[in-house]
Short mmCIF file of N, CA, C and O and ligand atoms in Angstrom, two decimals:
data_model
loop_
_atom_site.label_atom_id
_atom_site.label_comp_id
_atom_site.label_asym_id
_atom_site.label_seq_id
_atom_site.Cartn_x
_atom_site.Cartn_y
_atom_site.Cartn_z
N MET A 1 1.26 -1.40 -0.14
CA MET A 1 -0.24 0.32 0.07
C MET A 1 0.89 1.80 0.25
O MET A 1 2.04 1.46 0.66
N THR A 2 0.42 2.43 -0.98
CA THR A 2 1.17 3.45 -0.95
C THR A 2 0.46 4.64 0.04
O THR A 2 -0.41 4.36 0.66
N ALA A 3 0.68 5.52 0.23
CA ALA A 3 0.88 6.89 0.91
C ALA A 3 -0.38 7.54 -0.06
O ALA A 3 -1.27 7.59 0.83
N ASP A 4 -0.45 6.93 -1.11
CA ASP A 4 -1.84 7.39 -2.24
C ASP A 4 -3.00 7.06 -2.10
O ASP A 4 -3.86 7.12 -1.92
N GLU A 5 -2.83 5.34 -1.52
CA GLU A 5 -4.31 4.62 -1.91
C GLU A 5 -4.76 4.46 -0.76
O GLU A 5 -4.40 5.32 0.42
N PRO A 6 -6.12 5.07 -0.31
CA PRO A 6 -7.07 4.96 0.09
C PRO A 6 -6.83 4.04 1.70
O PRO A 6 -6.68 2.63 1.46
N THR A 7 -6.92 4.06 3.04
CA THR A 7 -6.74 3.61 4.16
C THR A 7 -8.18 2.98 4.84
O THR A 7 -8.06 2.79 5.76
N TYR A 8 -8.36 2.99 3.79
CA TYR A 8 -10.24 2.50 4.25
C TYR A 8 -10.87 1.17 2.92
O TYR A 8 -10.30 0.97 1.77
N LEU A 9 -12.00 0.63 3.76
CA LEU A 9 -12.35 -0.65 2.73
C LEU A 9 -13.60 0.08 1.96
O LEU A 9 -13.76 0.84 2.55
N ASP A 10 -14.55 -0.85 1.47
CA ASP A 10 -15.97 -0.50 1.59
C ASP A 10 -17.03 -0.99 2.13
O ASP A 10 -16.78 -2.10 2.95
N GLY A 11 -17.96 -0.61 2.73
CA GLY A 11 -19.01 -1.45 3.63
C GLY A 11 -19.19 -2.39 3.35
O GLY A 11 -19.76 -3.45 4.81
N ASN A 12 -19.08 -3.22 2.43
CA ASN A 12 -19.10 -4.89 2.25
C ASN A 12 -18.18 -5.56 2.88
O ASN A 12 -18.72 -6.60 3.89
N ALA A 13 -17.28 -4.60 3.12
CA ALA A 13 -16.12 -5.49 4.45
C ALA A 13 -16.88 -5.69 5.71
O ALA A 13 -16.57 -6.74 7.17
N ALA A 14 -17.89 -4.95 6.59
CA ALA A 14 -18.46 -5.00 7.64
C ALA A 14 -19.89 -5.85 7.39
O ALA A 14 -19.66 -6.50 8.36
N ALA A 15 -19.76 -7.05 6.48
CA ALA A 15 -20.54 -7.97 6.40
C ALA A 15 -20.28 -9.34 7.63
O ALA A 15 -21.34 -9.81 7.88
N GLY A 16 -18.90 -9.80 8.01
CA GLY A 16 -19.10 -10.56 8.94
C GLY A 16 -19.38 -9.83 10.28
O GLY A 16 -20.06 -10.78 10.90
N ALA A 17 -18.77 -8.71 10.39
CA ALA A 17 -19.28 -8.32 12.08
C ALA A 17 -20.44 -8.15 12.23
O ALA A 17 -20.94 -8.46 13.43
N MET A 18 -21.01 -7.70 11.30
CA MET A 18 -23.14 -7.21 11.30
C MET A 18 -24.12 -8.26 11.00
O MET A 18 -24.60 -8.17 11.56
N ARG A 19 -23.37 -9.73 10.46
CA ARG A 19 -24.16 -10.94 10.75
C ARG A 19 -24.40 -11.18 11.99
O ARG A 19 -25.24 -11.83 12.03
N GLU A 20 -22.94 -11.09 12.88
CA GLU A 20 -23.23 -11.56 13.85
C GLU A 20 -24.36 -10.87 14.78
O GLU A 20 -25.11 -11.09 15.75
N VAL A 21 -24.79 -9.70 14.61
CA VAL A 21 -25.86 -8.56 15.27
C VAL A 21 -26.95 -9.13 14.26
O VAL A 21 -28.20 -9.38 15.09
N PHE A 22 -27.04 -8.96 13.49
CA PHE A 22 -28.52 -8.95 12.79
C PHE A 22 -28.24 -10.08 11.76
O PHE A 22 -27.52 -10.26 11.04
N ALA A 23 -29.66 -10.78 11.07
CA ALA A 23 -29.60 -11.77 10.95
C ALA A 23 -30.24 -11.31 9.37
O ALA A 23 -30.79 -11.98 8.98
N VAL A 24 -29.87 -10.56 9.18
CA VAL A 24 -30.16 -9.81 8.03
C VAL A 24 -29.06 -9.51 7.27
O VAL A 24 -27.89 -9.03 7.83
N ASP A 25 -28.13 -8.84 5.73
CA ASP A 25 -27.19 -8.63 4.93
C ASP A 25 -27.85 -6.92 5.43
O ASP A 25 -28.38 -6.10 4.10
N ILE A 26 -26.83 -6.92 5.86
CA ILE A 26 -26.63 -5.62 6.70
C ILE A 26 -26.04 -4.05 5.56
O ILE A 26 -26.11 -2.90 4.67
N THR A 27 -25.23 -5.03 4.07
CA THR A 27 -24.03 -4.04 3.09
C THR A 27 -25.90 -3.54 2.30
O THR A 27 -25.10 -3.13 1.04
N ALA A 28 -26.80 -4.86 2.10
CA ALA A 28 -27.81 -4.57 1.28
C ALA A 28 -29.00 -3.54 1.58
O ALA A 28 -29.87 -2.95 0.97
N ALA A 29 -28.89 -3.00 3.03
CA ALA A 29 -29.98 -1.76 3.80
C ALA A 29 -29.41 -0.01 3.30
O ALA A 29 -28.19 -0.05 2.21
N THR A 30 -30.00 0.25 2.76
CA THR A 30 -29.64 1.87 2.65
C THR A 30 -30.12 3.05 4.55
O THR A 30 -30.90 2.54 4.89
N GLY A 31 -29.57 3.86 4.09
CA GLY A 31 -29.34 5.01 5.27
C GLY A 31 -29.12 6.15 4.80
O GLY A 31 -29.23 6.27 3.57
N GLN A 32 -29.23 7.18 5.75
CA GLN A 32 -29.28 8.40 5.11
C GLN A 32 -28.35 9.35 6.50
O GLN A 32 -28.70 9.03 7.77
N CYS A 33 -26.93 9.48 5.97
CA CYS A 33 -26.24 10.28 6.57
C CYS A 33 -26.92 11.99 7.53
O CYS A 33 -27.39 12.05 6.94
N ALA A 34 -26.62 11.63 8.78
CA ALA A 34 -26.96 12.58 9.26
C ALA A 34 -26.33 13.75 9.27
O ALA A 34 -27.17 14.98 10.27
N GLY A 35 -25.30 13.87 9.57
CA GLY A 35 -24.24 14.82 8.83
C GLY A 35 -24.66 15.82 7.68
O GLY A 35 -25.11 17.14 7.47
N CYS A 36 -25.24 15.33 6.20
CA CYS A 36 -25.02 15.91 5.12
C CYS A 36 -26.59 15.06 4.38
O CYS A 36 -26.48 15.92 3.40
N GLY A 37 -27.03 14.17 4.91
CA GLY A 37 -28.11 14.00 4.33
C GLY A 37 -27.92 12.99 2.94
O GLY A 37 -28.81 12.39 2.11
N ASP A 38 -26.98 12.71 2.40
CA ASP A 38 -26.72 11.82 1.37
C ASP A 38 -26.69 10.23 2.02
O ASP A 38 -26.82 9.70 2.82
N ARG A 39 -27.90 9.75 1.28
CA ARG A 39 -28.88 8.98 0.87
C ARG A 39 -27.47 7.90 0.05
O ARG A 39 -27.71 8.18 -1.15
N GLY A 40 -27.47 6.44 0.70
CA GLY A 40 -27.37 5.19 -0.63
C GLY A 40 -27.11 3.86 -0.10
O GLY A 40 -27.49 3.74 1.77
N ALA A 41 -26.56 3.24 -0.17
CA ALA A 41 -26.32 1.46 -0.16
C ALA A 41 -24.88 1.76 1.29
O ALA A 41 -24.45 2.75 1.22
N PHE A 42 -25.78 1.26 2.52
CA PHE A 42 -24.59 0.78 3.31
C PHE A 42 -23.00 0.02 2.88
O PHE A 42 -21.93 0.65 3.45
N ALA A 43 -23.42 -0.51 1.93
CA ALA A 43 -21.90 -1.40 0.79
C ALA A 43 -21.24 -0.02 0.59
O ALA A 43 -20.14 -0.01 0.19
N GLU A 44 -21.93 1.45 0.52
CA GLU A 44 -20.77 2.60 -0.62
C GLU A 44 -20.04 3.05 0.99
O GLU A 44 -19.32 4.19 0.30
N ALA A 45 -20.21 3.13 1.95
CA ALA A 45 -19.69 3.70 2.48
C ALA A 45 -18.35 3.39 2.90
O ALA A 45 -18.11 2.92 2.56
N ARG A 46 -17.52 4.79 3.34
CA ARG A 46 -16.22 4.21 4.22
C ARG A 46 -16.09 3.37 4.87
O ARG A 46 -16.19 3.85 6.13
N LEU A 47 -15.36 2.73 5.04
CA LEU A 47 -15.05 1.41 6.65
C LEU A 47 -13.63 1.39 7.04
O LEU A 47 -12.82 0.93 5.96
N TYR A 48 -13.60 1.87 8.04
CA TYR A 48 -12.29 1.51 8.45
C TYR A 48 -11.45 0.60 9.84
O TYR A 48 -12.67 0.83 10.81
N VAL A 49 -10.88 0.14 9.53
CA VAL A 49 -11.68 -1.50 10.94
C VAL A 49 -10.01 -1.28 11.59
O VAL A 49 -9.88 -1.52 11.77
N ASP A 50 -8.22 0.11 10.96
CA ASP A 50 -8.10 0.18 12.02
C ASP A 50 -8.14 1.01 12.80
O ASP A 50 -6.71 1.97 13.41
N ALA A 51 -8.64 0.81 13.95
CA ALA A 51 -9.02 1.16 14.63
C ALA A 51 -9.93 0.37 16.02
O ALA A 51 -9.50 -0.86 15.73
N PRO A 52 -9.59 0.61 17.61
CA PRO A 52 -10.03 -0.34 17.95
C PRO A 52 -12.19 -0.67 17.62
O PRO A 52 -12.91 -0.84 19.14
N GLY A 53 -12.05 -1.23 16.80
CA GLY A 53 -13.34 -1.73 16.12
C GLY A 53 -13.18 -0.88 14.83
O GLY A 53 -12.48 -0.54 14.34
N MET A 54 -14.58 -0.76 14.00
CA MET A 54 -14.59 -0.03 13.15
C MET A 54 -15.35 0.81 12.96
O MET A 54 -16.92 0.82 13.76
N VAL A 55 -15.36 1.85 11.69
CA VAL A 55 -15.93 2.51 11.77
C VAL A 55 -16.70 3.13 10.57
O VAL A 55 -15.73 2.95 9.52
N ALA A 56 -17.84 3.02 10.23
CA ALA A 56 -17.73 4.03 8.62
C ALA A 56 -18.44 5.11 8.60
O ALA A 56 -19.10 5.61 9.26
N ARG A 57 -17.71 5.46 8.18
CA ARG A 57 -18.18 7.00 7.28
C ARG A 57 -18.95 7.32 6.42
O ARG A 57 -18.10 6.25 4.90
N CYS A 58 -19.07 8.45 5.95
CA CYS A 58 -19.98 9.46 4.64
C CYS A 58 -19.44 9.00 3.44
O CYS A 58 -17.98 10.27 3.77
N ARG A 59 -19.86 8.41 2.64
CA ARG A 59 -18.58 8.24 1.02
C ARG A 59 -18.65 9.85 0.32
O ARG A 59 -17.82 10.19 -0.13
N ARG A 60 -19.46 10.89 1.28
CA ARG A 60 -19.60 11.89 0.62
C ARG A 60 -19.11 13.09 1.76
O ARG A 60 -18.23 13.62 0.72
N CYS A 61 -19.89 13.03 2.97
CA CYS A 61 -18.70 14.01 3.62
C CYS A 61 -17.93 13.56 4.83
O CYS A 61 -17.49 14.27 5.74
N ASP A 62 -18.29 12.29 4.84
CA ASP A 62 -16.84 12.19 5.36
C ASP A 62 -16.68 11.49 6.82
O ASP A 62 -16.56 11.43 7.93
N ASP A 63 -18.31 11.99 7.77
CA ASP A 63 -19.14 12.34 8.67
C ASP A 63 -18.57 10.43 9.62
O ASP A 63 -19.41 9.75 7.89
N VAL A 64 -18.39 10.60 10.50
CA VAL A 64 -18.87 9.20 11.19
C VAL A 64 -20.50 8.63 11.32
O VAL A 64 -21.30 9.23 11.63
N MET A 65 -20.66 8.30 10.60
CA MET A 65 -22.24 6.90 10.71
C MET A 65 -22.33 6.12 11.45
O MET A 65 -23.59 6.10 11.84
N VAL A 66 -21.72 5.05 11.41
CA VAL A 66 -21.20 3.60 12.38
C VAL A 66 -20.48 3.19 13.11
O VAL A 66 -19.66 3.58 12.76
N ARG A 67 -20.83 3.01 14.39
CA ARG A 67 -19.28 2.65 15.07
C ARG A 67 -19.81 1.22 16.01
O ARG A 67 -20.95 1.02 16.03
N VAL A 68 -18.61 0.47 15.23
CA VAL A 68 -18.88 -1.55 16.01
C VAL A 68 -17.86 -1.48 16.74
O VAL A 68 -16.86 -1.40 15.97
N VAL A 69 -18.10 -1.64 17.92
CA VAL A 69 -16.75 -2.21 18.74
C VAL A 69 -17.58 -3.61 19.48
O VAL A 69 -17.98 -3.63 20.06
N SER A 70 -16.57 -4.60 19.41
CA SER A 70 -16.67 -5.99 20.24
C SER A 70 -16.08 -6.15 20.86
O SER A 70 -14.92 -5.69 20.81
N THR A 71 -16.74 -6.40 22.39
CA THR A 71 -15.30 -6.79 23.69
C THR A 71 -15.61 -8.69 22.93
O THR A 71 -16.39 -9.15 23.21
N PRO A 72 -15.24 -9.35 24.26
CA PRO A 72 -15.25 -10.75 24.77
C PRO A 72 -16.83 -10.91 24.34
O PRO A 72 -17.06 -12.21 24.91
N ASP A 73 -17.77 -9.68 25.59
CA ASP A 73 -19.05 -10.73 25.91
C ASP A 73 -19.96 -9.83 25.11
O ASP A 73 -21.00 -9.96 25.14
N SER A 74 -19.56 -8.79 24.42
CA SER A 74 -20.80 -7.79 24.33
C SER A 74 -20.37 -6.76 22.41
O SER A 74 -18.88 -7.44 22.38
N THR A 75 -21.36 -6.87 21.98
CA THR A 75 -21.02 -6.08 20.49
C THR A 75 -21.60 -4.14 21.05
O THR A 75 -22.66 -4.32 21.23
N TYR A 76 -20.89 -3.16 20.76
CA TYR A 76 -21.10 -1.28 20.83
C TYR A 76 -21.67 -1.89 19.45
O TYR A 76 -20.74 -1.08 18.95
N LEU A 77 -23.63 -0.57 19.28
CA LEU A 77 -23.38 -0.63 17.51
C LEU A 77 -23.78 0.96 18.06
O LEU A 77 -24.35 1.27 19.14
N ASP A 78 -22.86 1.80 17.83
CA ASP A 78 -23.41 3.19 17.66
C ASP A 78 -23.83 3.87 15.68
O ASP A 78 -22.84 3.69 15.31
N PHE A 79 -25.08 4.17 15.98
CA PHE A 79 -25.19 4.71 14.88
C PHE A 79 -25.78 5.66 14.63
O PHE A 79 -26.81 6.48 14.32
N ARG A 80 -25.73 6.34 15.51
CA ARG A 80 -26.35 8.10 16.15
C ARG A 80 -26.07 8.98 14.58
O ARG A 80 -26.56 9.86 14.40
N GLY A 81 -24.47 8.72 13.67
CA GLY A 81 -24.11 9.57 13.03
C GLY A 81 -25.29 9.02 11.37
O GLY A 81 -25.23 9.60 10.37
N LEU A 82 -26.55 8.13 11.50
CA LEU A 82 -27.23 7.97 10.57
C LEU A 82 -28.28 8.81 10.29
O LEU A 82 -29.21 8.40 12.25
N THR A 83 -29.21 9.13 9.94
CA THR A 83 -30.83 9.59 9.85
C THR A 83 -31.73 8.47 10.07
O THR A 83 -32.68 8.30 11.18
N TYR A 84 -32.09 7.55 9.31
CA TYR A 84 -32.45 6.01 8.97
C TYR A 84 -31.31 4.97 8.59
O TYR A 84 -30.59 5.32 7.87
N LEU A 85 -31.28 3.51 8.71
CA LEU A 85 -31.05 2.69 8.30
C LEU A 85 -32.84 1.65 8.02
O LEU A 85 -33.31 0.89 8.66
N ARG A 86 -31.87 1.72 6.65
CA ARG A 86 -33.96 0.75 6.71
C ARG A 86 -33.24 -0.77 5.84
O ARG A 86 -32.18 -0.75 4.86
N ILE A 87 -33.63 -0.88 5.67
CA ILE A 87 -33.32 -3.11 6.02
C ILE A 87 -35.03 -3.06 5.74
O ILE A 87 -35.69 -3.75 6.09
N ARG A 88 -34.94 -3.89 3.87
CA ARG A 88 -35.69 -3.91 3.50
C ARG A 88 -36.05 -5.91 4.06
O ARG A 88 -35.43 -6.38 4.28
N THR A 89 -37.10 -6.00 4.50
CA THR A 89 -37.81 -7.43 4.78
C THR A 89 -38.41 -7.90 3.68
O THR A 89 -39.29 -7.12 2.94
N PRO A 90 -38.06 -9.16 4.18
CA PRO A 90 -39.07 -10.42 2.71
C PRO A 90 -40.78 -10.30 3.14
O PRO A 90 -41.04 -10.60 3.72
N THR A 91 -40.94 -9.96 1.86
CA THR A 91 -42.28 -9.99 1.48
C THR A 91 -42.29 -11.54 1.15
O THR A 91 -42.31 -12.97 0.64
N THR A 92 -43.96 -12.09 1.52
CA THR A 92 -44.35 -13.32 1.18
C THR A 92 -45.48 -13.67 0.02
O THR A 92 -45.97 -12.22 -0.37
ZN1 ZN B 101 -22.32 12.43 4.92
#
């Protein structure tokens, strides 16, 4: 990796950790950034994993949208950077 390459992954990289909490594919969810109002698929977020947890930042304004920290007995979710997260439910 060179200094010019981004140090983040895309939101798809969160699938494994998020699957442990949600029984749905979170990368298919859509949300709205509380900072700038940008709407899009969670998979389009910029995911930083070189911290004590994962941080998903807005692709447009770079504000923190989601934080996920796992400890040996708990998972902490911070979604305050999202106005909403829409998870489609299967129809019967
Ligand atoms: Zn934003």
